[in-house]
Coordinates of C-alpha atoms in Angstrom, one line a residue:
X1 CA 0.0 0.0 0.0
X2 CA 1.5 3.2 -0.8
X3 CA 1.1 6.4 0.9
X4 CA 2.4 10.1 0.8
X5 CA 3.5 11.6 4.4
X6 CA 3.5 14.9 5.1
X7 CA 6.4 15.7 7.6
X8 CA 7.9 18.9 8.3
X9 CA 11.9 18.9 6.4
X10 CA 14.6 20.2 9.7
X11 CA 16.4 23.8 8.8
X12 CA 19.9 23.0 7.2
X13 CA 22.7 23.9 9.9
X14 CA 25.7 26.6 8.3
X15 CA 28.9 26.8 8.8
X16 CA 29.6 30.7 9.1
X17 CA 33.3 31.8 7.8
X18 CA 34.5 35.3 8.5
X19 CA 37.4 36.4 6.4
X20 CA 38.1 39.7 7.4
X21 CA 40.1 38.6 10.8
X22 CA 41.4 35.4 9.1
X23 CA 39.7 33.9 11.9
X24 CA 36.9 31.2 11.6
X25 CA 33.8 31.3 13.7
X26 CA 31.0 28.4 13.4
X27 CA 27.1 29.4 14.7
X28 CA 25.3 27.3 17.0
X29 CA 23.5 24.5 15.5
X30 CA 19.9 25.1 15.4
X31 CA 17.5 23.4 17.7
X32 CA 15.3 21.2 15.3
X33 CA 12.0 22.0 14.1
X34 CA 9.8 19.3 16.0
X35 CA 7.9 17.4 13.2
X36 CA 4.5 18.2 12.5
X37 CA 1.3 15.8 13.4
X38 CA 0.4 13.8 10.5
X39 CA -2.8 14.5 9.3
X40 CA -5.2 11.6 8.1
X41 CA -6.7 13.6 5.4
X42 CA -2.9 14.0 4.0
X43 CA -2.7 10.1 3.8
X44 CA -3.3 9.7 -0.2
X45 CA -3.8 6.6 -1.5
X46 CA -4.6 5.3 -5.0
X47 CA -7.6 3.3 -4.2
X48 CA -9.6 6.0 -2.8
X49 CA -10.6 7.9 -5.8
X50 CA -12.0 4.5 -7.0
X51 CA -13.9 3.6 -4.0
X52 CA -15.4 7.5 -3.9
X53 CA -16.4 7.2 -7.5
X54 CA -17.9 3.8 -7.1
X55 CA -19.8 5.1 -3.8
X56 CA -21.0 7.8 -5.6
X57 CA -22.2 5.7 -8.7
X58 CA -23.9 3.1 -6.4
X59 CA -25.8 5.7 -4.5
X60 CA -27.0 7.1 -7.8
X61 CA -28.4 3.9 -8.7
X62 CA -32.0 2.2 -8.4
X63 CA -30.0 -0.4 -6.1
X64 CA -29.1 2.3 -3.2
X65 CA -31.9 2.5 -0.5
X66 CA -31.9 5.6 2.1
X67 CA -31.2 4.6 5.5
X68 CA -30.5 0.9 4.4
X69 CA -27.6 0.8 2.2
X70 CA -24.2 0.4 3.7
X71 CA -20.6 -0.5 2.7
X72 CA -17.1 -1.5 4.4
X73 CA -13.7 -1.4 3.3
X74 CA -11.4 -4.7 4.2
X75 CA -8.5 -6.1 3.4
X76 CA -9.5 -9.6 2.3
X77 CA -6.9 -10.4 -0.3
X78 CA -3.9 -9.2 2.4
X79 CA -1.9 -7.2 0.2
X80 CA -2.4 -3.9 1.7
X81 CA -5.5 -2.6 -0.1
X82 CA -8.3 -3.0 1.3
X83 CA -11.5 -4.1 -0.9
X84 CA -14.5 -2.0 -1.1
X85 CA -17.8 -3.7 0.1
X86 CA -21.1 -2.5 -1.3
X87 CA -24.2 -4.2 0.7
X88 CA -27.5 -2.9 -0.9
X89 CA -30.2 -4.1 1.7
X90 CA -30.5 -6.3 4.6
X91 CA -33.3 -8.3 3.0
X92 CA -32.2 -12.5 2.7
X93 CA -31.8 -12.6 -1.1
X94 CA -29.2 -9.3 -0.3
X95 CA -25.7 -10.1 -1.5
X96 CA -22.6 -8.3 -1.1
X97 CA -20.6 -6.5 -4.3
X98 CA -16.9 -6.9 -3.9
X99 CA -14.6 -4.4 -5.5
X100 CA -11.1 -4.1 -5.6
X101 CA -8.3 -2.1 -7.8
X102 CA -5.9 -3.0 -9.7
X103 CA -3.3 -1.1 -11.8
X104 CA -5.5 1.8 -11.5
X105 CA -8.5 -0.3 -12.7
X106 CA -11.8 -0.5 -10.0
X107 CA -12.3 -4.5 -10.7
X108 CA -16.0 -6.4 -9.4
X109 CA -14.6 -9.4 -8.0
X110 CA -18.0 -11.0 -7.3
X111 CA -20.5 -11.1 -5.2
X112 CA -21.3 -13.3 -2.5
X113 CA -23.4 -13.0 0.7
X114 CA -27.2 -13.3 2.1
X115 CA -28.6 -10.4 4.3
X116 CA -26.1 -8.0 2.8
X117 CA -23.5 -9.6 4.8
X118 CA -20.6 -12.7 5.1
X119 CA -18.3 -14.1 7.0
X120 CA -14.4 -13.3 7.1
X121 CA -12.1 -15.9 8.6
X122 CA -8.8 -13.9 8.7
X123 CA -6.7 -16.5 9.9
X124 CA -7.5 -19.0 7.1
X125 CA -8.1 -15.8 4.2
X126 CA -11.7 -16.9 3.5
X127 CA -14.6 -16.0 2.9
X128 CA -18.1 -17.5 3.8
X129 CA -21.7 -17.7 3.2
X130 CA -23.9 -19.2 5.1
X131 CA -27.6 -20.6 4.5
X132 CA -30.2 -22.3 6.6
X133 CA -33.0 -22.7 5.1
X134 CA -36.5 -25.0 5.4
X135 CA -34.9 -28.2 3.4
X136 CA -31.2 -27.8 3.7
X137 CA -28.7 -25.9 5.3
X138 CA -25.3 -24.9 3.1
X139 CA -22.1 -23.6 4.5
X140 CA -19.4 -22.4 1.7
X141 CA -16.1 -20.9 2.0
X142 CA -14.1 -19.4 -1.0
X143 CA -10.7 -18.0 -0.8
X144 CA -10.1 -15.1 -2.8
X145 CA -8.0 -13.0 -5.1
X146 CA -8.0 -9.8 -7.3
X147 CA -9.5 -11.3 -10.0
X148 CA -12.2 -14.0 -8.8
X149 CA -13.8 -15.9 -5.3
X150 CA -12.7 -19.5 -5.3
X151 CA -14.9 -22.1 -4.0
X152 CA -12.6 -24.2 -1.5
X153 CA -15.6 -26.4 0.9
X154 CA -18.9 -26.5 0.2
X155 CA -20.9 -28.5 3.3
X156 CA -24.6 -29.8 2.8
X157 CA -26.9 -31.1 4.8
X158 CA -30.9 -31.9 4.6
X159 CA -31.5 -32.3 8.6
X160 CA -34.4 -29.3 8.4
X161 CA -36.4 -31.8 5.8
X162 CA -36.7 -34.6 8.1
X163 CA -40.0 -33.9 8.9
X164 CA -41.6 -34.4 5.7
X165 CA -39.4 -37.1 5.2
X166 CA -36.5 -37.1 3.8
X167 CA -33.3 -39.4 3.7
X168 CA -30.6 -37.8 6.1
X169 CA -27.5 -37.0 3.8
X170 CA -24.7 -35.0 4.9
X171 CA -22.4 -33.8 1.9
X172 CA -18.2 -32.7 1.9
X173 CA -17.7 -30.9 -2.0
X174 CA -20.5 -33.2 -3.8
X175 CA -19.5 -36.3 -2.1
X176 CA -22.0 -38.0 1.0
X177 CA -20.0 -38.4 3.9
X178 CA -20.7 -39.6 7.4
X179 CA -22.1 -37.4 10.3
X180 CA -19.1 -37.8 12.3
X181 CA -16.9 -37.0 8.9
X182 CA -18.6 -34.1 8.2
X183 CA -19.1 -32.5 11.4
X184 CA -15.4 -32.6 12.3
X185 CA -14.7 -30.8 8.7
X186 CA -17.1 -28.1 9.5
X187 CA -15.9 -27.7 13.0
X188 CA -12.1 -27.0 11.4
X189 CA -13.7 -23.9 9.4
X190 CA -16.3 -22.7 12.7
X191 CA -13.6 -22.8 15.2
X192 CA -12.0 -19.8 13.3
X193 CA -12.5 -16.6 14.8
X194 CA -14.1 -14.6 12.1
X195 CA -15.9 -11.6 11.7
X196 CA -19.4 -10.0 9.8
X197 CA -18.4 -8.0 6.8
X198 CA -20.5 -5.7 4.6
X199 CA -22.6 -3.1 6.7
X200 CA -19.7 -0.6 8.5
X201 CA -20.5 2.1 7.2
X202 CA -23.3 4.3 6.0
X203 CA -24.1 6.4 2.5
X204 CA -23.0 9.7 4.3
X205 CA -20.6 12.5 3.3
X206 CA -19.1 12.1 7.0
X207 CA -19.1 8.5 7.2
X208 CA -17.9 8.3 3.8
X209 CA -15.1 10.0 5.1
X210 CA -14.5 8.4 7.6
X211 CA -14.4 5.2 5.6
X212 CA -12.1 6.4 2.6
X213 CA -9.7 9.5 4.5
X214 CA -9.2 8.1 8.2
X215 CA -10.1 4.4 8.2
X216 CA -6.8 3.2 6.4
X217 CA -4.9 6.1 7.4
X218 CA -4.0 5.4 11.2
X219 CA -1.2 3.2 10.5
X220 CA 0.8 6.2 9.1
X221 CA -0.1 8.4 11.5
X222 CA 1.0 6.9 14.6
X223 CA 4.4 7.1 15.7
X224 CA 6.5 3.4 16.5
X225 CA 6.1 4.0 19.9
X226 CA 2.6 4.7 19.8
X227 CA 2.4 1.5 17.7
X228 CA 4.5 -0.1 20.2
X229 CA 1.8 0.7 23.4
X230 CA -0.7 -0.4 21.2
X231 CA 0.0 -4.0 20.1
X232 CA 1.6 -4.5 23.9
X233 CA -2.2 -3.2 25.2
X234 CA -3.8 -5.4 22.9
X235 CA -2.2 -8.9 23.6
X236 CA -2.2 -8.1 27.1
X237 CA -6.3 -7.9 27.4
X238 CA -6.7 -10.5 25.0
X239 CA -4.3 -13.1 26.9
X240 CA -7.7 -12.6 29.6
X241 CA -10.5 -13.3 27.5
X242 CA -11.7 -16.0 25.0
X243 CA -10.1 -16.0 21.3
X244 CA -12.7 -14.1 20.0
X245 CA -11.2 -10.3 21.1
X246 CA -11.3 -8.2 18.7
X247 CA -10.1 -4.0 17.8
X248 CA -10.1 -1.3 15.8
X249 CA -8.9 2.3 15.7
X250 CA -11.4 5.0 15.1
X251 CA -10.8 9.1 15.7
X252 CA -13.9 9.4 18.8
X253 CA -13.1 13.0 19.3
X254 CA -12.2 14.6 16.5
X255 CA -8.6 15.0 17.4
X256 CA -6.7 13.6 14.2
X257 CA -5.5 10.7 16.7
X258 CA -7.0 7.6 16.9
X259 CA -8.8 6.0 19.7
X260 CA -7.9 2.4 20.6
X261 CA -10.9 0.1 20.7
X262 CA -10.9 -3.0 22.4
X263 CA -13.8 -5.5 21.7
X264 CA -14.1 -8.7 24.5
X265 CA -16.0 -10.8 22.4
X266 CA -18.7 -11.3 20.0
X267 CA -21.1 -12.8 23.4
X268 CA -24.4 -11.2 23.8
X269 CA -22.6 -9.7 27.2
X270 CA -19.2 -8.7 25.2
X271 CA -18.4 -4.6 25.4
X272 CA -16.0 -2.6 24.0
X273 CA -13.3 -0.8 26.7
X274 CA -11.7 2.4 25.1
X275 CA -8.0 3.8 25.3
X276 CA -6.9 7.2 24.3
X277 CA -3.4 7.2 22.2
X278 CA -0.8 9.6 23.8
X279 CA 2.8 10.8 23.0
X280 CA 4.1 7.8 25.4
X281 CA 0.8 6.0 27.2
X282 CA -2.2 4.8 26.8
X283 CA -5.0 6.1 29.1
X284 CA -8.5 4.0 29.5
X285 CA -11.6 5.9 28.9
X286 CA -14.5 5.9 32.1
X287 CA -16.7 4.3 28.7
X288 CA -17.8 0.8 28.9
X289 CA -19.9 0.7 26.4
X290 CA -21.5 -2.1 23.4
X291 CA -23.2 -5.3 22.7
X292 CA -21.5 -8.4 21.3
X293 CA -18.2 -6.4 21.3
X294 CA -19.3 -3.3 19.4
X295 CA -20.9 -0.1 19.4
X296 CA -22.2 2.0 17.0
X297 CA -20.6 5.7 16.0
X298 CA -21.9 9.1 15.0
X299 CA -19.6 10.0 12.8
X300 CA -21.3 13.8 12.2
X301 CA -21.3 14.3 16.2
X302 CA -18.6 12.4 17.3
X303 CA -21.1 10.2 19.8
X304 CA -20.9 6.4 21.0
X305 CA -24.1 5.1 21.0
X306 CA -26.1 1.7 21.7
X307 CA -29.8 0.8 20.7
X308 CA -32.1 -1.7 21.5
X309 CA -35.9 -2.2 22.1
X310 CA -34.9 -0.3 25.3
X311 CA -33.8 2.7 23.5
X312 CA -31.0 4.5 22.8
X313 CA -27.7 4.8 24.8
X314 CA -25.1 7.6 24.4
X315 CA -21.4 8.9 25.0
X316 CA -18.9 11.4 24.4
X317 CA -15.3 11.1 24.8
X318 CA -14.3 14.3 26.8
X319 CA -17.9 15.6 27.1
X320 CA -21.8 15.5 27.5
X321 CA -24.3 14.2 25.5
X322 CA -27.5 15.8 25.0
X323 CA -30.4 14.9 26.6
X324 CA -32.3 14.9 23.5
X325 CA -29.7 13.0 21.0
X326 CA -31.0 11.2 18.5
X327 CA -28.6 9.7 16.0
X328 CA -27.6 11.6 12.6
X329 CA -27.7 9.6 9.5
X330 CA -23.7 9.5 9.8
X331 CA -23.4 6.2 11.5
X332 CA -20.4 3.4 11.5
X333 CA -20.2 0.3 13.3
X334 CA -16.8 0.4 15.6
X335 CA -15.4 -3.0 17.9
X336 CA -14.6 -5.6 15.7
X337 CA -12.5 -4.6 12.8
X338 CA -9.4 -6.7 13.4
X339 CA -9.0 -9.8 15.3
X340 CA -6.1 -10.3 17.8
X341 CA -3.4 -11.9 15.9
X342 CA 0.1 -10.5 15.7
X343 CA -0.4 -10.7 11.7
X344 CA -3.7 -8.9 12.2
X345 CA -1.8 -5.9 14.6
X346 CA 0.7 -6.1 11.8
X347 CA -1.8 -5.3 9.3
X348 CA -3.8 -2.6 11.5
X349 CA -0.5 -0.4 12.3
X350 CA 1.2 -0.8 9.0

């Protein structure tokens, strides 16, 4: 992935001669200019001018429905750029549109999916779908490239049509298999710790943003110590939970510096604990806040919130939320970007 950084460029030091005396006299070397902050929105990448036009297209389309269209950016092929997501609804028949670039081309790699979502199993670099339905259930994983999704397992089962029935078959790629056979195959792929992809952001011109200008941009922006506190932070809470921790870094405040978000889990009890990123610590925020490891984000007023049949739930890193708030349309799902791996830290900081 490449990247321009802005940086501020140290004064030259001089060597002063004075001939008149015959004597030579050097100045004082110049205290250096402390480098600037890097800004996000200086972070320029290639892919982004794709992804904004291809946003903008999409939302121009029949296919784009207000308040129900989303999108995510992810890096499923591993090679630095991260592929753009499209999910149109949330209805079961929704797929996913997977984009990607590539030498300066905005490529349709397929599309895969059912409620405008799928499954991501970083460790293994695959993608699933999943479908359980009246007469059969089907669980598929593909890996995948620039170019095309490759079907890797395919796992079939009728048990949902015993009822009216049917002869119990349990299928591995085409091919009947035992029960025992088959569920020790699937267990190998639902073991993984993987995560929901598709619906992370919404069609906003602040979450849009957010998405293309600071999402991949935090790697750049943090110094190596900051880096350094960070993965430490992160292997240290997840060494005291399950293997299903998960993080993500996402500006709360509006700072240009990225919060720290730690995700416990994907549970129905699992919350999110928040850390702000200084200089040379890390300092956790009095916000415990999410459910199954995530929150949602205001992106146009820089709020935390939470909703359920209960209502809605809000916070403000550094300072009050109205009583009144109600949610803008600028709204991103925060928790569960990255899963705790060294490779996936690696990947996050880079």
């Amino acid at each position: 992935m490449k990247y321009i950084r802005l940086i501020a460029v140290p004064a030259l030091l001089s060597l002063i001669i004075t001939g008149c005396t015959g004597k030579k006299t050097s100045s004082l070397p110049k205290p250096l200019t402390p480098a600037k902050p890097i800004v996000p929105q200086n972070i320029v990448f290639e892919w982004q001018k794709y992804y904004v036009s291809a946003l903008n297209e999409f939302q121009a389309s029949p296919d784009h429905i207000s308040g129900s269209s989303m999108f995510d950016l992810r890096d499923l092929t591993n090679d630095g750029t991260p592929e753009l997501i499209i999910s149109p609804d949330q209805s079961r028949d929704s797929k996913c549109r997977i984009y990607t670039v590539v030498d300066g081309v905005l490529t349709h790699i397929d599309d895969l999916g059912s409620c405008g979502v799928f499954g991501y199993l970083p460790e293994k670099g695959l993608l699933s779908y999943n479908y359980d339905g009246t007469e059969f259930a089907l669980n598929e994983f593909y890996s995948v490239s620039n170019e095309s999704l490759t079907s890797e397992a395919v796992f079939y089962n009728n048990e949902n049509a015993l009822s009216d029935g049917a002869v119990l078959t349990y299928e591995l790629n085409g091919e009947q298999v035992s029960i025992t056979e088959y569920d020790e195959a699937l267990a190998a792929y639902l073991d993984q710790p993987s995560l929901s992809i598709g619906r992370k952001y919404s069609f906003s011109d602040s979450s849009v943003n957010e998405a293309i200008h600071l999402s991949e941009s935090w790697g750049a922006v943090l110094t190596d110590e900051q880096k350094a506190l960070c993965r430490e932070k992160l292997l240290e809470l997840a060494s005291y939970y399950e293997n299903d921790t998960a993080f993500e870094l996402c500006d709360l405040d509006g700072d240009n510096t990225p919060e720290l978000i730690f995700s416990e889990g994907s549970s129905d009890i699992s919350q999110c604990r928040i850390f702000t990123i200084g200089e040379d610590s890390l300092n956790e925020a009095d916000i415990y806040a999410g459910v199954r490891g995530r929150f949602f984000f205001d992106t146009d007023n820089k709020t935390i919130f939470t909703a359920d049949i209960t209502g809605t739930n809000a916070w403000k890193l550094g300072g009050d939320v109205p009583d009144n708030y109600t949610p803008s349309s600028g709204v991103m799902e925060c928790g569960r970007k990255y899963i705790i791996t060294e490779e996936e830290i690696t990947a996050a900081l880079r």
